[in-house]
Tab-separated table of C-alpha atoms and ligand atoms in Angstrom:
chain	number	residue	atom	x	y	z
U	85	MET	CA	52.240	139.473	-4.209
U	86	ASP	CA	49.633	141.364	-1.934
U	87	PHE	CA	47.321	139.251	-0.213
U	88	GLU	CA	45.343	142.205	1.394
U	89	ILE	CA	41.976	140.610	1.870
U	90	PRO	CA	39.803	143.760	0.490
U	91	GLU	CA	36.944	144.261	3.630
U	92	HIS	CA	33.578	143.293	1.674
U	93	LEU	CA	35.691	139.844	1.868
U	94	THR	CA	36.416	139.467	5.171
U	95	ALA	CA	33.204	140.688	6.458
U	96	MET	CA	31.739	137.501	4.240
U	97	VAL	CA	34.312	135.365	5.520
U	98	ASP	CA	32.958	136.202	8.858
U	99	THR	CA	29.487	135.592	8.087
U	100	VAL	CA	29.997	131.650	7.182
U	101	ARG	CA	32.606	130.891	9.597
U	102	ARG	CA	29.800	131.686	12.254
U	103	PHE	CA	27.293	130.087	10.299
U	104	VAL	CA	29.668	126.838	9.973
U	105	LYS	CA	30.458	127.163	14.228
U	106	GLN	CA	26.656	127.693	14.625
U	107	ASP	CA	24.110	126.305	12.544
U	108	LEU	CA	26.412	122.883	10.567
U	109	GLU	CA	28.899	121.816	12.564
U	110	PRO	CA	26.743	120.790	15.397
U	111	ILE	CA	24.579	119.233	12.357
U	112	SER	CA	27.127	117.339	11.053
U	113	ARG	CA	26.739	114.197	12.596
U	114	GLN	CA	23.032	113.355	12.055
U	115	VAL	CA	23.513	114.647	8.375
U	116	GLU	CA	26.134	111.587	8.081
U	117	GLU	CA	23.385	109.653	9.813
U	118	GLU	CA	20.261	110.789	7.943
U	119	ASP	CA	22.207	111.587	4.361
U	120	ARG	CA	20.184	114.171	3.538
U	121	ILE	CA	20.563	118.465	4.685
U	122	PRO	CA	17.649	119.655	6.669
U	123	GLU	CA	15.767	121.759	4.648
U	124	GLU	CA	15.630	124.869	7.196
U	125	VAL	CA	19.946	124.299	6.683
U	126	VAL	CA	19.389	124.937	2.659
U	127	GLN	CA	16.627	127.722	3.767
U	128	THR	CA	19.951	129.747	5.657
U	129	MET	CA	22.191	128.888	2.980
U	130	ARG	CA	19.777	130.790	0.082
U	131	ARG	CA	18.920	133.416	2.900
U	132	LEU	CA	22.843	133.676	2.887
U	133	GLY	CA	23.223	134.347	-0.779
U	134	LEU	CA	25.334	131.162	-0.480
U	135	PHE	CA	24.360	129.594	-3.824
U	136	GLY	CA	25.159	133.021	-5.589
U	137	LEU	CA	28.806	133.702	-4.665
U	138	ALA	CA	30.143	133.150	-8.282
U	139	ILE	CA	27.065	134.694	-10.235
U	140	PRO	CA	26.873	137.760	-11.172
U	141	GLU	CA	25.038	140.636	-9.306
U	142	LYS	CA	22.994	141.822	-12.029
U	143	TYR	CA	21.600	138.474	-12.279
U	144	GLY	CA	21.115	138.067	-8.686
U	145	GLY	CA	24.265	136.653	-7.067
U	146	LEU	CA	27.306	138.183	-4.882
U	147	GLU	CA	29.578	138.120	-7.804
U	148	LEU	CA	32.531	137.680	-5.092
U	149	GLY	CA	34.984	137.124	-7.543
U	150	THR	CA	37.668	133.936	-7.358
U	151	LEU	CA	39.620	134.255	-4.279
U	152	GLY	CA	36.064	135.511	-2.373
U	153	GLU	CA	34.641	132.641	-3.603
U	154	CYS	CA	37.933	130.452	-2.063
U	155	LEU	CA	37.727	132.089	1.288
U	156	VAL	CA	34.282	130.825	0.948
U	157	TYR	CA	34.897	127.489	0.371
U	158	GLU	CA	37.978	126.643	3.272
U	159	GLU	CA	35.394	128.202	5.830
U	160	LEU	CA	32.972	125.155	4.732
U	161	GLY	CA	35.534	123.066	4.037
U	162	ARG	CA	36.055	123.350	8.106
U	163	THR	CA	33.075	121.391	8.302
U	164	ASN	CA	30.634	118.159	6.973
U	165	ALA	CA	31.900	118.007	2.998
U	166	CYS	CA	27.859	117.986	1.512
U	167	PHE	CA	26.732	121.391	2.361
U	168	ARG	CA	29.842	122.557	0.108
U	169	THR	CA	28.801	119.548	-1.946
U	170	ARG	CA	25.580	121.153	-1.956
U	171	LEU	CA	26.383	124.982	-3.056
U	172	GLY	CA	29.170	123.596	-5.240
U	173	THR	CA	27.594	122.789	-8.403
U	174	ASN	CA	25.243	125.750	-8.745
U	175	ASN	CA	28.391	128.276	-8.025
U	176	GLY	CA	30.698	126.046	-9.891
U	177	ILE	CA	30.312	123.467	-12.552
U	178	GLY	CA	26.083	123.726	-12.989
U	179	SER	CA	26.222	126.814	-13.668
U	180	GLN	CA	29.060	128.677	-15.010
U	181	GLY	CA	29.113	127.033	-18.558
U	182	ILE	CA	25.912	129.216	-18.246
U	183	VAL	CA	27.967	131.776	-17.067
U	184	LEU	CA	30.856	131.757	-19.512
U	185	ASP	CA	29.187	130.790	-22.552
U	186	GLY	CA	25.697	131.651	-22.080
U	187	THR	CA	23.823	133.817	-24.203
U	188	LYS	CA	21.813	137.172	-22.656
U	189	ALA	CA	18.463	135.039	-22.520
U	190	GLN	CA	20.559	132.164	-21.415
U	191	LYS	CA	21.641	134.027	-18.188
U	192	GLU	CA	18.057	136.118	-17.338
U	193	LYS	CA	16.284	132.889	-17.329
U	194	TYR	CA	18.584	130.474	-15.516
U	195	LEU	CA	20.931	132.417	-13.419
U	196	PRO	CA	18.670	134.076	-11.008
U	197	ARG	CA	16.929	131.207	-10.392
U	198	LEU	CA	19.700	129.655	-9.816
U	199	ALA	CA	21.778	132.286	-7.165
U	200	SER	CA	18.638	132.470	-5.189
U	201	GLY	CA	18.885	128.589	-4.522
U	202	GLU	CA	15.591	128.178	-5.891
U	203	TRP	CA	17.057	126.192	-8.363
U	204	ILE	CA	19.527	123.334	-7.861
U	205	ALA	CA	22.063	122.777	-11.161
U	206	CYS	CA	24.347	120.222	-11.949
U	207	PHE	CA	27.221	118.547	-14.037
U	208	ALA	CA	26.826	116.197	-17.216
U	209	LEU	CA	29.854	115.524	-18.434
U	210	THR	CA	30.816	112.028	-17.141
U	211	GLU	CA	29.996	108.425	-18.339
U	212	PRO	CA	30.942	105.196	-17.882
U	213	GLU	CA	33.796	104.968	-20.737
U	214	ALA	CA	34.162	108.508	-20.030
U	215	GLY	CA	36.015	109.783	-17.226
U	216	SER	CA	39.047	111.115	-17.442
U	217	ASP	CA	39.063	110.430	-21.144
U	218	ALA	CA	35.990	113.713	-21.244
U	219	ALA	CA	36.300	113.686	-25.462
U	220	ASN	CA	34.940	110.104	-25.409
U	221	ILE	CA	31.380	110.812	-23.996
U	222	GLN	CA	28.769	108.494	-26.152
U	223	THR	CA	25.386	111.143	-25.628
U	224	THR	CA	24.436	112.117	-29.142
U	225	ALA	CA	22.648	114.698	-29.838
U	226	GLU	CA	21.004	114.620	-33.038
U	227	LEU	CA	19.308	117.895	-34.673
U	228	VAL	CA	15.570	116.063	-35.580
U	229	GLY	CA	13.273	118.921	-37.274
U	230	ASP	CA	13.530	121.463	-34.631
U	231	HIS	CA	14.460	120.208	-31.688
U	232	TRP	CA	18.094	118.575	-30.377
U	233	VAL	CA	17.109	114.767	-29.479
U	234	LEU	CA	19.936	113.765	-26.979
U	235	ASN	CA	20.392	109.940	-26.086
U	236	GLY	CA	22.611	108.377	-23.642
U	237	ARG	CA	23.648	107.762	-20.215
U	238	LYS	CA	26.095	109.938	-17.548
U	239	HIS	CA	26.748	108.543	-14.414
U	240	PHE	CA	28.629	109.747	-10.625
U	241	ILE	CA	26.860	112.932	-11.375
U	242	THR	CA	26.711	115.053	-7.855
U	243	ASN	CA	23.173	116.725	-6.850
U	244	GLY	CA	21.778	114.940	-10.287
U	245	ASP	CA	18.641	113.682	-8.690
U	246	ILE	CA	17.786	116.975	-6.840
U	247	ALA	CA	19.139	119.597	-10.080
U	248	ASP	CA	16.403	121.334	-11.278
U	249	VAL	CA	18.688	122.016	-14.305
U	250	ALA	CA	21.647	120.170	-15.862
U	251	THR	CA	24.371	121.347	-18.000
U	252	VAL	CA	25.078	118.419	-20.451
U	253	PHE	CA	27.570	117.726	-23.024
U	254	ALA	CA	26.549	115.278	-25.896
U	255	VAL	CA	28.587	114.936	-29.243
U	256	ASN	CA	26.998	116.083	-32.219
U	257	ASP	CA	29.760	115.006	-34.918
U	258	LYS	CA	31.477	111.900	-33.891
U	259	GLN	CA	34.494	112.371	-36.256
U	260	LYS	CA	35.261	115.972	-34.587
U	261	ARG	CA	34.547	115.153	-31.340
U	262	ALA	CA	36.250	117.393	-28.640
U	263	LYS	CA	37.347	119.763	-31.797
U	264	GLY	CA	34.180	121.202	-32.582
U	265	GLY	CA	32.260	118.124	-32.638
U	266	ILE	CA	30.829	118.525	-28.858
U	267	THR	CA	27.817	120.107	-27.211
U	268	ALA	CA	27.050	121.558	-24.118
U	269	PHE	CA	22.964	121.773	-23.566
U	270	ILE	CA	21.254	123.182	-21.069
U	271	VAL	CA	18.484	120.048	-20.100
U	272	GLU	CA	15.338	121.063	-17.644
U	273	LYS	CA	13.960	118.212	-15.368
U	274	THR	CA	11.089	118.641	-17.089
U	275	PHE	CA	12.347	117.787	-20.312
U	276	PRO	CA	10.654	114.570	-22.431
U	277	GLY	CA	13.093	111.863	-21.660
U	278	PHE	CA	15.334	113.076	-18.682
U	279	TYR	CA	15.433	110.843	-16.076
U	280	VAL	CA	17.306	110.226	-12.630
U	281	GLY	CA	19.095	106.562	-12.590
U	282	THR	CA	20.410	104.775	-9.934
U	283	ILE	CA	21.536	106.631	-6.857
U	284	GLU	CA	24.981	105.519	-6.391
U	285	ARG	CA	26.638	104.158	-2.521
U	286	LYS	CA	29.495	106.113	-2.097
U	287	MET	CA	32.603	105.673	0.572
U	288	GLY	CA	31.876	108.701	1.865
U	289	MET	CA	30.275	112.622	1.262
U	290	ARG	CA	26.475	111.047	2.555
U	291	GLY	CA	24.638	114.429	2.787
U	292	SER	CA	25.320	114.918	-0.909
U	293	HIS	CA	24.029	112.771	-3.729
U	294	THR	CA	25.915	111.150	-6.933
U	295	CYS	CA	23.868	109.502	-9.229
U	296	GLU	CA	22.893	108.661	-13.149
U	297	LEU	CA	21.073	110.519	-15.455
U	298	VAL	CA	19.545	109.524	-18.390
U	299	PHE	CA	18.192	110.728	-21.850
U	300	ASP	CA	16.158	108.589	-23.811
U	301	ASP	CA	15.598	110.991	-27.243
U	302	CYS	CA	15.220	113.946	-24.749
U	303	ARG	CA	14.081	116.619	-26.776
U	304	VAL	CA	15.956	120.017	-26.406
U	305	PRO	CA	14.793	123.048	-27.959
U	306	PRO	CA	17.405	124.410	-30.275
U	307	GLU	CA	17.731	128.296	-27.661
U	308	ASN	CA	18.887	125.594	-25.113
U	309	VAL	CA	22.169	125.533	-27.020
U	310	ILE	CA	24.722	127.199	-24.471
U	311	GLY	CA	25.788	130.096	-26.034
U	312	GLY	CA	23.517	129.709	-28.929
U	313	GLY	CA	23.543	128.417	-32.747
U	314	SER	CA	26.625	129.478	-33.601
U	315	MET	CA	28.294	127.356	-30.446
U	316	VAL	CA	27.201	123.982	-31.837
U	317	GLY	CA	30.145	121.944	-31.265
U	318	GLN	CA	32.195	123.773	-28.618
U	319	GLY	CA	30.498	122.349	-26.263
U	320	PHE	CA	34.025	120.794	-24.816
U	321	LYS	CA	35.547	124.021	-24.695
U	322	THR	CA	33.043	125.297	-22.323
U	323	ALA	CA	33.695	122.078	-19.800
U	324	MET	CA	37.376	122.595	-19.521
U	325	LYS	CA	36.799	126.215	-18.498
U	326	THR	CA	34.181	125.420	-16.447
U	327	LEU	CA	36.686	122.749	-15.019
U	328	ASP	CA	39.447	125.029	-14.783
U	329	LYS	CA	37.748	127.362	-12.270
U	330	GLY	CA	36.372	124.261	-10.053
U	331	ARG	CA	40.107	123.153	-9.657
U	332	LEU	CA	40.509	126.072	-7.603
U	333	THR	CA	37.452	125.978	-5.321
U	334	MET	CA	38.071	122.107	-4.791
U	335	GLY	CA	41.682	123.129	-3.582
U	336	ALA	CA	39.732	126.031	-1.413
U	337	SER	CA	37.662	123.782	0.270
U	338	SER	CA	40.325	121.107	0.801
U	339	LEU	CA	42.585	123.728	2.301
U	340	GLY	CA	39.933	124.495	4.912
U	341	SER	CA	39.529	120.781	5.906
U	342	ALA	CA	43.487	120.859	6.417
U	343	GLN	CA	43.231	123.555	8.591
U	344	LYS	CA	40.734	122.038	10.239
U	345	LEU	CA	42.399	118.894	11.282
U	346	LEU	CA	45.419	119.935	11.977
U	347	GLU	CA	43.620	121.861	14.728
U	348	LEU	CA	41.708	118.904	16.191
U	349	SER	CA	45.052	117.583	16.236
U	350	VAL	CA	47.031	120.281	17.875
U	351	ASP	CA	44.115	119.947	20.375
U	352	TYR	CA	44.345	116.370	20.730
U	353	ALA	CA	47.914	116.338	20.930
U	354	ARG	CA	47.808	118.106	23.675
U	355	GLN	CA	44.984	116.498	25.927
U	356	ARG	CA	45.426	112.713	25.503
U	357	VAL	CA	48.243	111.726	27.846
U	358	GLN	CA	50.288	108.876	27.463
U	359	PHE	CA	53.640	107.526	29.174
U	360	GLY	CA	53.087	110.240	32.016
U	361	ARG	CA	52.676	113.384	29.853
U	362	PRO	CA	50.322	114.756	26.961
U	363	ILE	CA	51.500	113.326	23.394
U	364	ALA	CA	52.098	116.991	22.105
U	365	GLN	CA	55.310	117.183	24.113
U	366	PHE	CA	56.711	113.602	22.021
U	367	GLN	CA	58.792	114.979	19.142
U	368	ALA	CA	56.769	112.430	16.724
U	369	ILE	CA	53.618	113.994	17.422
U	370	GLN	CA	55.720	117.178	17.006
U	371	PHE	CA	57.244	116.734	13.936
U	372	MET	CA	53.496	114.910	12.086
U	373	LEU	CA	52.180	118.590	13.798
U	374	ALA	CA	55.092	120.736	12.101
U	375	ASP	CA	54.625	119.006	9.035
U	376	MET	CA	51.265	119.529	8.287
U	377	ALA	CA	51.340	123.265	9.442
U	378	THR	CA	54.561	123.493	7.031
U	379	GLN	CA	52.246	122.085	4.299
U	380	VAL	CA	49.111	124.421	4.818
U	381	TYR	CA	50.990	126.990	5.192
U	382	ALA	CA	52.139	126.809	1.542
U	383	ALA	CA	49.072	125.769	0.406
U	384	ARG	CA	47.122	128.102	1.920
U	385	GLN	CA	49.652	131.100	-0.472
U	386	MET	CA	49.346	129.304	-3.318
U	387	LEU	CA	45.620	129.155	-3.223
U	388	TYR	CA	45.118	132.499	-2.797
U	389	HIS	CA	47.723	133.469	-5.689
U	390	ALA	CA	46.209	131.761	-8.464
U	391	ALA	CA	43.248	132.914	-7.398
U	392	SER	CA	43.851	136.759	-7.368
U	393	LEU	CA	45.902	135.852	-10.853
U	394	ARG	CA	42.448	134.736	-11.782
U	395	ASP	CA	40.017	137.244	-10.845
U	396	LYS	CA	43.267	140.101	-12.119
U	397	LYS	CA	43.910	138.152	-15.455
U	398	GLY	CA	40.023	138.522	-16.072
U	399	SER	CA	41.001	134.879	-17.949
U	400	SER	CA	42.033	130.918	-17.623
U	401	VAL	CA	44.788	130.112	-15.400
U	402	ILE	CA	45.217	126.179	-16.722
U	403	LYS	CA	48.683	125.268	-15.186
U	404	GLU	CA	47.929	127.246	-12.113
U	405	ALA	CA	44.598	126.150	-11.418
U	406	SER	CA	45.131	122.385	-11.655
U	407	MET	CA	49.004	122.840	-9.843
U	408	VAL	CA	45.972	123.872	-7.269
U	409	LYS	CA	44.002	121.212	-6.774
U	410	LEU	CA	46.960	118.882	-7.301
U	411	PHE	CA	48.937	120.177	-4.330
U	412	CYS	CA	45.582	121.108	-1.961
U	413	THR	CA	43.612	118.077	-2.529
U	414	GLU	CA	46.884	115.382	-1.961
U	415	MET	CA	47.923	117.536	0.669
U	416	ALA	CA	45.356	117.327	2.707
U	417	ASN	CA	44.810	113.593	2.332
U	418	ARG	CA	48.185	113.257	3.794
U	419	ILE	CA	47.219	116.021	6.587
U	420	ALA	CA	44.238	113.526	7.084
U	421	ASP	CA	46.077	110.188	7.505
U	422	MET	CA	48.391	112.066	9.304
U	423	ALA	CA	45.469	113.353	12.036
U	424	VAL	CA	44.141	109.970	12.128
U	425	GLN	CA	47.608	108.578	13.546
U	426	ILE	CA	47.842	110.976	15.856
U	427	HIS	CA	44.223	110.753	17.532
U	428	GLY	CA	45.319	106.827	17.633
U	429	GLY	CA	42.442	104.361	17.639
U	430	LEU	CA	39.545	106.978	18.326
U	431	GLY	CA	40.968	108.110	14.988
U	432	TYR	CA	39.294	105.298	13.178
U	433	MET	CA	35.846	106.167	15.159
U	434	LYS	CA	33.262	107.433	13.713
U	435	ASP	CA	32.320	109.737	16.561
U	436	PHE	CA	35.187	111.574	15.862
U	437	PRO	CA	35.146	113.962	12.826
U	438	VAL	CA	38.260	112.771	11.755
U	439	GLU	CA	37.270	109.610	10.649
U	440	ARG	CA	34.837	111.651	7.834
U	441	PHE	CA	37.347	113.653	6.530
U	442	TYR	CA	39.466	110.829	5.898
U	443	ARG	CA	36.718	109.137	4.111
U	444	ASP	CA	35.370	112.196	2.384
U	445	LEU	CA	38.631	113.994	1.134
U	446	ARG	CA	40.239	110.704	-0.765
U	447	LEU	CA	37.348	111.408	-3.031
U	448	THR	CA	39.016	114.791	-3.747
U	449	ARG	CA	42.274	113.331	-5.578
U	450	ILE	CA	39.471	111.590	-8.010
U	451	TYR	CA	36.724	113.645	-9.289
U	452	GLU	CA	36.862	117.122	-11.377
U	453	GLY	CA	39.966	115.678	-12.244
U	454	THR	CA	42.040	113.327	-10.907
U	455	SER	CA	45.663	114.331	-9.746
U	456	GLU	CA	46.943	112.026	-12.770
U	457	ILE	CA	44.621	114.665	-15.153
U	458	GLN	CA	45.822	117.674	-13.743
U	459	ARG	CA	49.370	116.485	-13.892
U	460	LEU	CA	48.753	115.937	-17.649
U	461	VAL	CA	47.204	118.880	-17.458
U	462	ILE	CA	50.281	120.959	-16.235
U	463	ALA	CA	53.127	119.424	-17.988
U	464	ARG	CA	51.118	120.007	-21.471
U	465	GLU	CA	50.922	123.691	-20.425
U	466	LEU	CA	54.592	123.806	-19.458
U	467	LEU	CA	55.757	122.422	-22.567
U	468	ARG	CA	53.927	124.346	-24.492
U	469	GLU	CA	55.024	127.888	-23.341
Y	519	COS	N1	40.469	126.482	-21.763
Y	519	COS	C1	39.904	125.987	-22.554
Y	519	COS	N2	39.887	125.421	-23.611
Y	519	COS	C2	40.781	124.095	-23.774
Y	519	COS	C3	41.222	123.982	-22.384
Y	519	COS	C4	40.698	124.833	-21.393
Y	519	COS	N3	41.128	124.316	-20.065
Y	519	COS	N4	41.741	122.728	-22.174
Y	519	COS	C5	40.920	122.540	-23.475
Y	519	COS	N5	40.835	122.689	-24.655
Y	519	COS	C6	39.925	122.767	-26.015
Y	519	COS	C7	41.894	122.919	-26.388
Y	519	COS	O1	42.612	123.981	-27.080
Y	519	COS	C8	40.890	122.086	-27.595
Y	519	COS	O2	41.029	123.202	-28.961
Y	519	COS	P1	40.875	123.226	-29.814
Y	519	COS	O3	40.561	121.885	-30.906
Y	519	COS	O4	40.588	124.708	-30.582
Y	519	COS	O5	42.787	123.241	-30.369
Y	519	COS	C9	40.485	121.065	-27.479
Y	519	COS	O6	39.685	122.285	-26.026
Y	519	COS	C10	40.430	119.797	-27.093
Y	519	COS	O7	41.580	120.178	-26.335
Y	519	COS	P2	42.628	118.330	-25.877
Y	519	COS	O8	43.219	118.379	-27.464
Y	519	COS	O9	43.384	118.678	-25.389
Y	519	COS	O10	41.809	117.449	-25.123
Y	519	COS	P3	42.095	116.013	-25.066
Y	519	COS	O11	40.895	114.882	-25.369
Y	519	COS	O12	43.509	116.106	-24.994
Y	519	COS	O13	41.770	116.047	-23.118
Y	519	COS	C11	41.894	116.228	-20.972
Y	519	COS	C12	42.099	116.781	-22.845
Y	519	COS	C13	42.522	115.028	-20.501
Y	519	COS	C14	42.593	117.500	-20.254
Y	519	COS	C15	40.994	116.324	-20.423
Y	519	COS	O14	39.763	115.770	-21.025
Y	519	COS	C16	40.088	116.448	-18.958
Y	519	COS	O15	40.262	117.448	-18.761
Y	519	COS	N6	39.644	115.536	-18.669
Y	519	COS	C17	39.656	115.137	-17.571
Y	519	COS	C18	37.654	115.393	-16.973
Y	519	COS	C19	37.688	115.757	-15.884
Y	519	COS	O16	38.304	116.397	-15.114
Y	519	COS	N7	36.617	114.844	-15.778
Y	519	COS	C20	36.075	115.239	-14.308
Y	519	COS	C21	34.864	114.697	-14.149
Y	519	COS	S1	33.204	116.115	-14.878
Y	519	COS	S2	33.349	116.617	-12.746
């Protein structure tokens, strides 16, 4: 496996690294306090093309490929998670249904607006009774006359409050469900019967909102079934394929956060003096740093390999994607814990970024598929092989 990173990707990574250092990191605390990203920063994201990392060039995106996208998310993982989250739904779960399975007309209509960041997308699968058991969604889709009518509620929807368009999954055949009875729809916020409900209060991820979406006799034209008429009932597979890719990019941003926490911990251990010498000279601290560095190194090799594999095979890497999400997110949480430990009391204070990383990273083991679901997927793939 050759890990040589192509030149066009290293240039992109340099640009994003500079953007993170010069524009995002300095306002990280302000964003945390105000719970919003300033509009001028979003404008810069648009100018850099960051909303279209994963969208084909012919629809206005950068089409970086999976490895390229992961490298960018690794850089974004080094700062406040809300920045990555703002970009993530357009490049990932919000738009991938259209990229993977959309009709030509759907791609032409929606992808250029999403790639430019003019429109924001979100992904509406999860419901109060259907989290890990995604096939159990209760939102219904019924063909009434020439329109589909959606009824139900989604919750925990990232960017739902600012989304112009949502990829929505609903049951059109209760007997078949995941096996031919769930359909994916593109719902615009202006469609009648579509409402934004409660905005959730969370442990972390401030600056990124998570909310409820309500469909009350929401009328959706037939041309907004993802993939068109032949894809009615095939939406569950669209959802699963979309999540596979998100699992790699989630691994990437977790890796970036872990790398940053390692660097912060090394710096702090060098400066902090106790018992007359820097704590970096104590073996207890050295062992933690060594474990952190080793785990970051292992995660990086795994991520780059799986991302390159997806680019080469041009198809899904179901098992590897779940392995990456499981390993990288669990690893980053262990590292956040060690980083807090090395920083001692200061690591628990809001003045230090490790406290924020510790809270924000906790979510990565839950959303876009819990660690337990990743294990289930890996085991099923293993036993199928
Ligand atoms: N890619 C393509 N197709 C897939 C797939 C994938 N990764 N995973 C499943 N499918 C297909 C199956 O092959 C099956 O197709 P057939 O009917 O042709 O056989 C169909 O989808 C149903 O799959 P399955 O029987 O495996 O469905 P289950 O109900 O057993 O659910 C899990 C499977 C648990 C893997 C799924 O519910 C899941 O991923 N849950 C987690 C959801 C999640 O991540 N939520 C996070 C919130 S959204 S941000």
